[in-house]
Amino acid sequence: MPLRIEETFRDALAGQTGKTGRPLAGMWVCSGSPLVAELCAGSGLDWLLVDAEHSPNGLESILAQLQAIHGYPVHTLVRPPVNDTVLVKQYLDLGVQNLLIPMVNSAAEAEAAVAATRYPPQGVRGVGSALARAARWNRVPDYLARANETISVTVQIESDAAVAAVENILAVDGVDAIFVGPSDLAASMGLLGQQEHPEVRAAVEHCLSAAQAAGKPAGVNAFNPDTARHYLANGANFILVGADVALLARGSEALAAQYIKPSDIQKADDDTPSSY
Protein backbone atom coordinates (compact mmCIF):
# COMPACT_ATOMS: atom_id res chain seq x y z
CA MET A 1 0.00 0.00 0.00
CA PRO A 2 1.59 3.35 -1.02
CA LEU A 3 1.95 5.84 1.83
CA ARG A 4 2.60 9.55 1.97
CA ILE A 5 4.94 11.58 4.18
CA GLU A 6 3.71 14.54 6.24
CA GLU A 7 4.73 18.09 5.42
CA THR A 8 7.93 19.37 7.00
CA PHE A 9 8.55 22.16 9.46
CA ARG A 10 9.98 24.09 6.51
CA ASP A 11 6.57 23.86 4.84
CA ALA A 12 4.85 25.02 8.03
CA LEU A 13 7.13 28.05 8.30
CA ALA A 14 6.69 28.89 4.62
CA GLY A 15 2.91 28.73 5.01
CA GLN A 16 2.74 30.84 8.17
CA THR A 17 0.87 33.78 6.72
CA GLY A 18 -1.62 31.60 4.89
CA LYS A 19 -2.24 29.04 7.64
CA THR A 20 -1.83 30.78 10.98
CA GLY A 21 -0.95 34.39 10.28
CA ARG A 22 1.42 34.34 13.27
CA PRO A 23 4.71 32.90 14.52
CA LEU A 24 4.69 29.26 15.58
CA ALA A 25 4.76 28.47 19.31
CA GLY A 26 6.26 25.27 20.67
CA MET A 27 7.71 23.51 23.68
CA TRP A 28 10.54 21.16 24.64
CA VAL A 29 9.82 17.46 25.21
CA CYS A 30 12.65 16.26 27.43
CA SER A 31 11.26 13.52 29.70
CA GLY A 32 11.93 10.63 27.32
CA SER A 33 8.37 9.42 27.91
CA PRO A 34 6.07 8.62 24.95
CA LEU A 35 3.07 9.25 27.21
CA VAL A 36 4.27 12.73 28.11
CA ALA A 37 5.10 13.39 24.46
CA GLU A 38 1.57 12.43 23.46
CA LEU A 39 0.12 14.68 26.17
CA CYS A 40 2.13 17.59 24.79
CA ALA A 41 1.19 16.73 21.20
CA GLY A 42 -2.48 17.27 21.99
CA SER A 43 -1.93 20.61 23.71
CA GLY A 44 -2.74 22.82 20.73
CA LEU A 45 0.85 24.06 20.31
CA ASP A 46 2.25 24.28 16.80
CA TRP A 47 5.44 22.29 17.33
CA LEU A 48 7.43 20.13 19.72
CA LEU A 49 11.17 19.72 20.15
CA VAL A 50 12.21 16.25 21.29
CA ASP A 51 15.65 16.77 22.79
CA ALA A 52 18.52 14.26 22.87
CA GLU A 53 21.31 16.70 23.72
CA HIS A 54 20.46 17.37 27.37
CA SER A 55 17.76 14.72 27.91
CA PRO A 56 17.68 10.93 28.46
CA ASN A 57 16.73 10.10 24.88
CA GLY A 58 18.21 7.37 22.71
CA LEU A 59 17.09 5.89 19.40
CA GLU A 60 14.45 3.65 20.96
CA SER A 61 12.82 6.37 23.05
CA ILE A 62 12.84 8.83 20.14
CA LEU A 63 11.14 6.22 17.94
CA ALA A 64 8.49 5.60 20.60
CA GLN A 65 7.82 9.32 20.92
CA LEU A 66 7.54 9.78 17.16
CA GLN A 67 4.96 7.01 17.12
CA ALA A 68 3.08 8.54 20.08
CA ILE A 69 2.99 12.00 18.51
CA HIS A 70 2.07 10.78 15.02
CA GLY A 71 -1.49 11.65 14.08
CA TYR A 72 -1.68 14.80 16.19
CA PRO A 73 -1.76 18.18 14.43
CA VAL A 74 1.71 19.22 15.55
CA HIS A 75 5.14 19.40 13.92
CA THR A 76 7.97 17.52 15.61
CA LEU A 77 11.63 18.52 15.56
CA VAL A 78 14.33 16.33 17.08
CA ARG A 79 17.67 17.62 18.35
CA PRO A 80 20.57 15.14 18.27
CA PRO A 81 23.33 15.52 20.86
CA VAL A 82 25.89 16.56 18.25
CA ASN A 83 26.27 17.50 14.60
CA ASP A 84 27.32 14.00 13.53
CA THR A 85 26.80 12.30 10.17
CA VAL A 86 26.20 8.83 11.63
CA LEU A 87 23.68 10.05 14.22
CA VAL A 88 21.83 12.11 11.63
CA LYS A 89 21.59 9.03 9.38
CA GLN A 90 20.11 6.99 12.22
CA TYR A 91 17.62 9.74 13.16
CA LEU A 92 16.47 10.11 9.56
CA ASP A 93 16.04 6.35 9.14
CA LEU A 94 13.90 6.34 12.30
CA GLY A 95 11.53 8.70 10.51
CA VAL A 96 12.68 12.02 11.94
CA GLN A 97 11.74 14.60 9.32
CA ASN A 98 12.77 17.81 11.06
CA LEU A 99 16.21 18.16 12.60
CA LEU A 100 17.53 20.86 14.91
CA ILE A 101 21.32 20.58 14.77
CA PRO A 102 23.08 22.00 17.86
CA MET A 103 26.25 24.07 18.13
CA VAL A 104 26.66 25.05 14.47
CA ASN A 105 29.40 27.68 14.55
CA SER A 106 30.37 28.14 10.90
CA ALA A 107 29.19 27.77 7.33
CA ALA A 108 31.35 24.65 6.99
CA GLU A 109 29.59 23.02 9.94
CA ALA A 110 26.21 23.98 8.48
CA GLU A 111 27.23 22.45 5.14
CA ALA A 112 28.20 19.23 6.92
CA ALA A 113 24.82 19.11 8.65
CA VAL A 114 22.99 19.48 5.36
CA ALA A 115 25.22 16.93 3.61
CA ALA A 116 24.37 14.38 6.30
CA THR A 117 20.69 14.62 5.28
CA ARG A 118 21.23 14.22 1.53
CA TYR A 119 21.86 11.07 -0.47
CA PRO A 120 24.84 11.11 -2.88
CA PRO A 121 25.77 12.94 -4.98
CA GLN A 122 24.29 15.91 -3.09
CA GLY A 123 25.45 14.57 0.27
CA VAL A 124 26.71 11.60 2.26
CA ARG A 125 23.61 9.99 3.77
CA GLY A 126 23.81 6.20 3.76
CA VAL A 127 21.15 4.36 1.77
CA GLY A 128 18.99 1.99 3.79
CA SER A 129 15.42 2.87 2.88
CA ALA A 130 14.29 -0.75 2.56
CA LEU A 131 15.18 -1.25 6.24
CA ALA A 132 13.96 2.09 7.53
CA ARG A 133 10.81 3.61 8.95
CA ALA A 134 11.64 6.84 7.04
CA ALA A 135 10.49 5.22 3.79
CA ARG A 136 8.00 3.03 5.65
CA TRP A 137 10.11 0.12 4.48
CA ASN A 138 9.87 1.18 0.82
CA ARG A 139 6.13 1.75 1.02
CA VAL A 140 6.57 5.47 0.26
CA PRO A 141 6.69 5.80 -3.52
CA ASP A 142 9.95 7.22 -4.94
CA TYR A 143 11.33 7.92 -1.46
CA LEU A 144 14.98 7.93 -2.57
CA ALA A 145 14.28 10.48 -5.30
CA ARG A 146 12.07 12.64 -3.07
CA ALA A 147 13.81 12.28 0.30
CA ASN A 148 15.07 15.88 0.35
CA GLU A 149 11.48 17.10 0.15
CA THR A 150 10.61 15.19 3.32
CA ILE A 151 13.37 16.65 5.53
CA SER A 152 13.97 20.08 7.04
CA VAL A 153 17.23 21.29 8.59
CA THR A 154 17.32 23.97 11.27
CA VAL A 155 20.72 24.85 12.72
CA GLN A 156 21.28 26.24 16.19
CA ILE A 157 23.13 29.51 16.74
CA GLU A 158 24.41 29.39 20.31
CA SER A 159 27.90 30.89 20.47
CA ASP A 160 29.53 34.21 19.79
CA ALA A 161 31.38 32.55 16.89
CA ALA A 162 28.08 31.48 15.37
CA VAL A 163 26.64 34.96 15.75
CA ALA A 164 29.69 36.38 13.96
CA ALA A 165 29.20 33.86 11.13
CA VAL A 166 25.40 33.93 11.03
CA GLU A 167 25.14 35.58 7.60
CA ASN A 168 27.39 32.89 6.09
CA ILE A 169 25.47 30.13 7.87
CA LEU A 170 22.18 31.48 6.55
CA ALA A 171 23.62 31.49 3.02
CA VAL A 172 24.20 27.71 3.06
CA ASP A 173 21.88 25.95 0.64
CA GLY A 174 19.74 23.47 2.54
CA VAL A 175 19.69 25.38 5.83
CA ASP A 176 15.97 25.99 6.14
CA ALA A 177 16.02 28.05 9.35
CA ILE A 178 18.16 29.08 12.30
CA PHE A 179 17.30 28.77 15.98
CA VAL A 180 19.04 30.90 18.60
CA GLY A 181 19.85 29.43 22.02
CA PRO A 182 20.42 32.34 24.45
CA SER A 183 21.67 30.16 27.34
CA ASP A 184 24.75 28.75 25.60
CA LEU A 185 25.17 32.01 23.75
CA ALA A 186 25.37 33.89 27.04
CA ALA A 187 27.90 31.39 28.37
CA SER A 188 30.10 31.77 25.29
CA MET A 189 30.04 35.54 25.83
CA GLY A 190 31.26 35.19 29.42
CA LEU A 191 27.76 35.83 30.77
CA LEU A 192 26.84 32.38 32.10
CA GLY A 193 23.24 32.30 33.33
CA GLN A 194 22.51 35.82 32.07
CA GLN A 195 20.26 35.18 29.08
CA GLU A 196 18.54 38.52 29.66
CA HIS A 197 21.76 40.54 29.56
CA PRO A 198 21.54 43.43 27.06
CA GLU A 199 24.55 42.12 25.12
CA VAL A 200 22.93 38.70 24.75
CA ARG A 201 19.65 40.25 23.66
CA ALA A 202 21.51 42.36 21.12
CA ALA A 203 23.22 39.26 19.71
CA VAL A 204 19.86 37.46 19.40
CA GLU A 205 18.34 40.48 17.67
CA HIS A 206 21.29 40.60 15.26
CA CYS A 207 20.57 36.99 14.26
CA LEU A 208 16.87 37.72 13.79
CA SER A 209 17.70 40.69 11.57
CA ALA A 210 20.21 38.66 9.56
CA ALA A 211 17.61 35.96 8.95
CA GLN A 212 15.06 38.51 7.79
CA ALA A 213 17.62 39.95 5.37
CA ALA A 214 18.40 36.45 4.06
CA GLY A 215 14.72 35.59 3.67
CA LYS A 216 14.94 32.61 6.03
CA PRO A 217 12.96 31.93 9.22
CA ALA A 218 14.55 32.36 12.63
CA GLY A 219 13.46 31.04 16.00
CA VAL A 220 14.54 31.55 19.60
CA ASN A 221 14.23 29.89 22.99
CA ALA A 222 12.50 32.14 25.53
CA PHE A 223 10.67 30.83 28.60
CA ASN A 224 10.18 34.32 30.04
CA PRO A 225 6.90 35.63 28.53
CA ASP A 226 8.14 39.23 28.32
CA THR A 227 11.32 38.11 26.57
CA ALA A 228 9.36 35.89 24.23
CA ARG A 229 7.09 38.78 23.25
CA HIS A 230 10.14 40.99 22.74
CA TYR A 231 11.76 38.56 20.31
CA LEU A 232 8.48 37.97 18.50
CA ALA A 233 8.15 41.72 18.05
CA ASN A 234 11.68 41.72 16.63
CA GLY A 235 10.93 39.20 13.92
CA ALA A 236 11.13 35.70 15.43
CA ASN A 237 9.14 33.31 13.24
CA PHE A 238 8.99 30.48 15.77
CA ILE A 239 9.65 30.16 19.47
CA LEU A 240 9.96 27.67 22.32
CA VAL A 241 8.16 28.86 25.42
CA GLY A 242 8.35 25.95 27.87
CA ALA A 243 9.39 22.39 28.60
CA ASP A 244 7.56 19.33 29.88
CA VAL A 245 10.03 18.74 32.71
CA ALA A 246 10.02 22.40 33.75
CA LEU A 247 6.22 22.51 33.81
CA LEU A 248 6.11 19.39 35.99
CA ALA A 249 8.82 20.67 38.32
CA ARG A 250 7.26 24.09 38.84
CA GLY A 251 3.73 22.70 39.01
CA SER A 252 4.60 20.11 41.65
CA GLU A 253 6.49 22.75 43.64
CA ALA A 254 3.42 24.99 43.53
CA LEU A 255 1.28 22.17 44.92
CA ALA A 256 3.74 21.59 47.73
CA ALA A 257 3.85 25.31 48.53
CA GLN A 258 0.06 25.47 48.61
CA TYR A 259 -0.48 22.59 51.02
CA ILE A 260 2.74 22.17 53.00
CA LYS A 261 4.18 24.86 55.26
CA PRO A 262 7.98 25.32 55.21
CA SER A 263 7.97 24.60 58.96
CA ASP A 264 6.38 21.17 58.26
CA ILE A 265 9.14 20.33 55.80
CA GLN A 266 11.79 21.37 58.32
CA LYS A 267 10.15 19.26 61.05
CA ALA A 268 10.07 16.23 58.77
CA ASP A 269 13.76 16.70 58.03
CA ASP A 270 14.53 16.99 61.74
CA ASP A 271 12.60 13.78 62.47
CA THR A 272 14.38 11.75 59.79
CA PRO A 273 17.04 9.47 61.34
CA SER A 274 20.53 10.21 60.11
CA SER A 275 22.33 7.46 58.23
CA TYR A 276 25.67 8.72 59.45
C-alpha angles and dihedrals in degrees: 000000000000114000134196131224122234122249117272131244086253088061091048092052092046090051096047098114094045098042108031107000089218143070117284118255122208146159141221120258105203108147096088089228120130089204092056090044090054091048090054092045091061094048097097094248118137099232146007131212114211104201127210098164099073100009136077095259127135132167094280096050092045090052091050091050093049088053092047093049095043112109096029119110095250135103117236126211122185124205116207118209093248143008094263129151095216094048092047090052091052093047092050092048089052088060100261105155101177121050129191106198114204130221099014104170104168145023089256091057090047090051090052091051092052093045090055089061097049129079117230135310090031093041147344105267112141117241115240105130095137089061098039139091088217090076092030086245093306093313091117107085115242092354095158092053094043102036094110090059091057097054134070126193122207117177125207122236106202110141137062088247090056092049090052090051098038096112091054092045091051090051093061111112109239096030100119098183144346127233122201120216108199095188098062090034090057091048092051089052092054091257101110111185093006103108090150094055112127092238091053092047090050091052091050091049090050089056092048091051092047091052092050090051090049093048093239129123121255130197136188140198112241124156093172106088094215091050091046091053090047093055092044089054088051095056109278109158096195135015144188112224105174149356134235094234093046092050091051093046095049093040094052090046090053090053091050092048091050097052107023124062117220088238090059091053091049091049091051090051091049091051095050111102113241117242091210 
